[in-house]
Coordinates of C-alpha atoms and ligand atoms in Angstrom, one line a residue:
X1 CA 136.5 124.5 179.7
X2 CA 134.6 127.3 178.3
X3 CA 136.0 129.2 175.9
X4 CA 136.9 133.0 177.6
X5 CA 135.7 136.6 176.6
X6 CA 136.6 137.0 173.6
X7 CA 139.5 140.2 173.5
X8 CA 141.1 142.5 170.1
X9 CA 145.1 144.4 171.1
X10 CA 145.8 146.6 168.8
X11 CA 149.1 148.0 169.7
X12 CA 152.2 148.6 167.7
X13 CA 155.2 147.5 170.2
X14 CA 155.4 144.2 170.8
X15 CA 157.1 144.5 174.0
X16 CA 154.2 145.4 174.9
X17 CA 151.3 143.9 173.1
X18 CA 153.3 140.1 173.9
X19 CA 153.5 141.3 178.0
X20 CA 150.2 142.1 177.5
X21 CA 148.6 138.9 175.9
X22 CA 150.8 136.3 178.1
X23 CA 149.6 138.1 181.0
X24 CA 145.8 138.3 179.9
X25 CA 145.9 134.9 178.1
X26 CA 147.3 133.2 181.3
X27 CA 143.5 134.7 182.6
X28 CA 141.2 132.7 180.4
X29 CA 140.7 135.8 178.0
X30 CA 141.3 135.0 173.6
X31 CA 142.8 137.7 172.5
X32 CA 143.4 138.4 168.8
X33 CA 146.2 141.0 168.4
X34 CA 146.7 144.1 165.2
X35 CA 149.2 145.6 164.6
X36 CA 148.4 148.9 163.3
X37 CA 144.4 150.6 163.7
X38 CA 144.2 149.6 160.0
X39 CA 144.1 146.4 160.4
X40 CA 142.2 146.2 164.1
X41 CA 139.7 147.6 161.6
X42 CA 139.6 144.4 159.6
X43 CA 140.6 142.0 162.2
X44 CA 136.9 144.4 163.6
X45 CA 135.0 142.1 162.2
X46 CA 137.1 139.0 162.0
X47 CA 137.2 137.6 165.2
X48 CA 133.9 139.9 166.9
X49 CA 135.8 140.8 170.0
X50 CA 133.7 141.4 173.5
X51 CA 135.9 144.0 174.1
X52 CA 138.7 146.0 172.5
X53 CA 141.9 146.9 173.7
X54 CA 143.0 150.0 171.6
X55 CA 146.6 152.7 171.9
X56 CA 146.8 155.8 171.2
X57 CA 150.4 156.0 169.6
X58 CA 150.1 153.7 166.3
X59 CA 151.6 153.7 163.2
X60 CA 149.6 155.6 160.3
X61 CA 146.0 156.5 162.6
X62 CA 146.5 157.1 166.3
X63 CA 144.3 155.3 168.5
X64 CA 141.4 158.2 168.8
X65 CA 140.4 157.5 164.8
X66 CA 140.8 154.4 165.2
X67 CA 138.2 154.6 167.9
X68 CA 136.1 157.0 166.2
X69 CA 136.4 154.0 162.9
X70 CA 135.0 151.2 165.2
X71 CA 132.6 153.6 166.6
X72 CA 131.1 154.2 163.2
X73 CA 131.2 150.0 163.6
X74 CA 130.4 149.1 166.5
X75 CA 129.4 149.1 170.0
X76 CA 132.1 147.4 171.9
X77 CA 133.3 148.6 174.2
X78 CA 136.8 149.7 174.2
X79 CA 139.2 150.4 176.9
X80 CA 142.3 153.6 175.6
X81 CA 146.4 152.5 176.5
X82 CA 147.4 155.8 176.8
X83 CA 150.7 157.0 176.8
X84 CA 150.2 160.4 179.0
X85 CA 147.8 160.9 182.6
X86 CA 146.6 163.7 180.3
X87 CA 143.6 165.0 181.1
X88 CA 142.7 166.4 177.7
X89 CA 144.2 162.7 176.4
X90 CA 141.2 161.2 178.3
X91 CA 138.5 163.3 178.0
X92 CA 139.4 162.9 174.1
X93 CA 139.2 159.5 174.3
X94 CA 136.5 159.2 176.5
X95 CA 134.7 161.8 173.6
X96 CA 134.9 159.3 170.7
X97 CA 133.8 156.3 172.3
X98 CA 136.5 154.9 174.6
X99 CA 135.4 152.9 177.8
X100 CA 137.8 153.3 180.3
X101 CA 141.4 155.1 179.6
X102 CA 144.9 152.1 181.6
X103 CA 147.7 155.3 182.1
X104 CA 151.3 154.2 180.1
X105 CA 152.9 153.0 181.8
X106 CA 150.9 150.2 183.6
X107 CA 150.6 146.7 185.2
X108 CA 149.7 144.6 183.2
X109 CA 147.2 143.0 186.1
X110 CA 145.9 147.2 186.0
X111 CA 144.9 146.3 182.9
X112 CA 143.1 143.7 183.4
X113 CA 141.7 144.2 186.2
X114 CA 139.8 147.3 184.0
X115 CA 139.2 144.9 181.2
X116 CA 137.3 143.1 184.2
X117 CA 135.3 146.2 184.9
X118 CA 133.6 147.3 182.2
X119 CA 133.3 143.6 180.2
X120 CA 130.7 143.2 184.1
X121 CA 129.8 146.7 183.2
X122 CA 128.6 146.5 179.0
X123 CA 126.9 142.4 180.3
X124 CA 124.2 143.0 177.1
X125 CA 121.0 145.1 178.7
X126 CA 117.9 143.6 179.1
X127 CA 120.9 141.6 182.0
X128 CA 118.1 140.5 185.5
X129 CA 114.5 141.5 184.7
X130 CA 114.5 141.9 188.6
X131 CA 117.1 143.6 190.0
X132 CA 117.2 144.5 193.9
X133 CA 118.6 146.9 196.7
X134 CA 117.2 146.5 199.7
X135 CA 113.6 147.3 200.3
X136 CA 114.3 149.0 196.1
X137 CA 112.8 146.2 193.5
X138 CA 113.4 147.4 189.4
X139 CA 111.0 144.7 187.2
X140 CA 113.1 146.2 183.3
X141 CA 110.4 143.9 181.9
X142 CA 107.5 145.7 183.2
X143 CA 109.6 148.5 183.2
X144 CA 108.8 148.8 187.1
X145 CA 109.7 149.9 190.0
X146 CA 108.8 149.2 193.7
X147 CA 109.9 150.7 197.5
X148 CA 108.5 147.8 200.6
X149 CA 105.9 147.5 197.9
X150 CA 105.1 150.6 197.0
X151 CA 105.3 151.5 193.3
X152 CA 107.5 154.9 192.5
X153 CA 106.7 156.5 189.5
X154 CA 109.9 157.1 187.3
X155 CA 110.9 158.9 184.0
X156 CA 111.8 157.0 181.4
X157 CA 115.7 158.4 181.8
X158 CA 115.7 158.0 186.4
X159 CA 114.9 154.1 184.7
X160 CA 118.0 153.9 183.1
X161 CA 120.0 155.5 185.2
X162 CA 118.3 153.8 188.1
X163 CA 118.3 149.7 187.0
X164 CA 123.0 150.5 185.2
X165 CA 123.8 151.7 188.6
X166 CA 121.6 148.7 190.7
X167 CA 122.9 146.0 188.2
X168 CA 126.9 147.0 188.7
X169 CA 125.7 147.3 192.7
X170 CA 129.5 147.7 194.7
X171 CA 130.4 149.5 191.7
X172 CA 131.9 153.2 191.0
X173 CA 130.1 154.0 188.4
X174 CA 131.9 157.8 186.2
X175 CA 129.8 160.1 185.1
X176 CA 131.1 160.1 182.1
X177 CA 129.2 156.4 181.6
X178 CA 126.6 156.9 182.9
X179 CA 125.8 160.0 180.6
X180 CA 127.2 157.2 177.7
X181 CA 125.1 154.5 178.4
X182 CA 121.5 156.3 179.4
X183 CA 121.6 159.9 178.2
X184 CA 124.1 157.5 174.6
X185 CA 127.1 159.3 172.4
X186 CA 125.1 161.6 171.3
X187 CA 123.6 163.8 174.3
X188 CA 125.1 167.0 174.2
X189 CA 124.6 167.6 177.9
X190 CA 127.3 168.0 179.9
X191 CA 127.9 165.6 183.5
X192 CA 126.0 167.6 185.2
X193 CA 122.2 166.2 184.1
X194 CA 124.3 163.1 186.3
X195 CA 123.9 164.9 189.5
X196 CA 120.5 166.5 188.3
X197 CA 118.9 163.1 188.0
X198 CA 120.5 161.3 190.4
X199 CA 119.7 164.1 193.4
X200 CA 116.2 162.8 192.0
X201 CA 116.2 159.4 192.3
X202 CA 116.7 159.7 196.0
X203 CA 114.3 162.6 196.2
X204 CA 111.6 159.9 195.3
X205 CA 112.9 156.2 196.3
X206 CA 113.5 157.4 199.8
X207 CA 116.4 155.9 200.4
X208 CA 119.3 159.3 200.4
X209 CA 122.1 156.4 201.1
X210 CA 122.0 154.0 198.3
X211 CA 122.8 156.2 196.0
X212 CA 126.3 157.3 197.4
X213 CA 128.1 160.2 195.7
X214 CA 131.9 159.6 195.6
X215 CA 134.2 162.9 194.5
X216 CA 135.4 163.1 191.6
X217 CA 134.6 159.2 190.7
X218 CA 131.4 159.5 190.3
X219 CA 128.1 157.5 191.4
X220 CA 127.7 154.0 193.7
X221 CA 124.7 151.7 194.4
X222 CA 125.6 150.4 198.4
X223 CA 123.4 147.2 200.1
X224 CA 121.4 148.9 202.8
Ligands
LIG301 CA1 152.3 151.8 169.9

């Protein structure tokens, strides 16, 4: 059996850490466990994880600081564990570069589902060279898109956005994540940018139902 993805868990609470690592190990992941943020920054180099699960409440530097520290060195996906379901914490986490978050108390199963989804979304590009959705065909290497065999002219960002959505067919992707993945962390514009580009894509493709809006959640590419 091939070893599962290596994860780095950063959590100071023994009970939560043991529960989470046992559950994830049962599900085929390999777990390295850091008890503090400072330790996590060292383990990041040593372990080279595919994803980091990062608690916000840590002794010393908190999870937000550590998230910034990780982002300064690596684009590894980060799922944050936040103590409260507060908008401020969620936004702060995404602003410092987290990919997703889970609110405590959570079930290990819920966390595992989130980890799996983030890993899937973060598969290194280029993924498949050719992505298809009905008669929409995207060639990632040639950077060409056609609909029913006819070429469609897209801007660079429209192309990247479509590629990301097609690579995650059937999954609702949040505007924040699209902004991060397509425009990058340094982009200062708001999520309205994503809405404008999705509208453009629908118009240019002439397939308005291919990308569905999920109010308050994001967008999803759906098979016809
Ligand atoms: Ca903690």
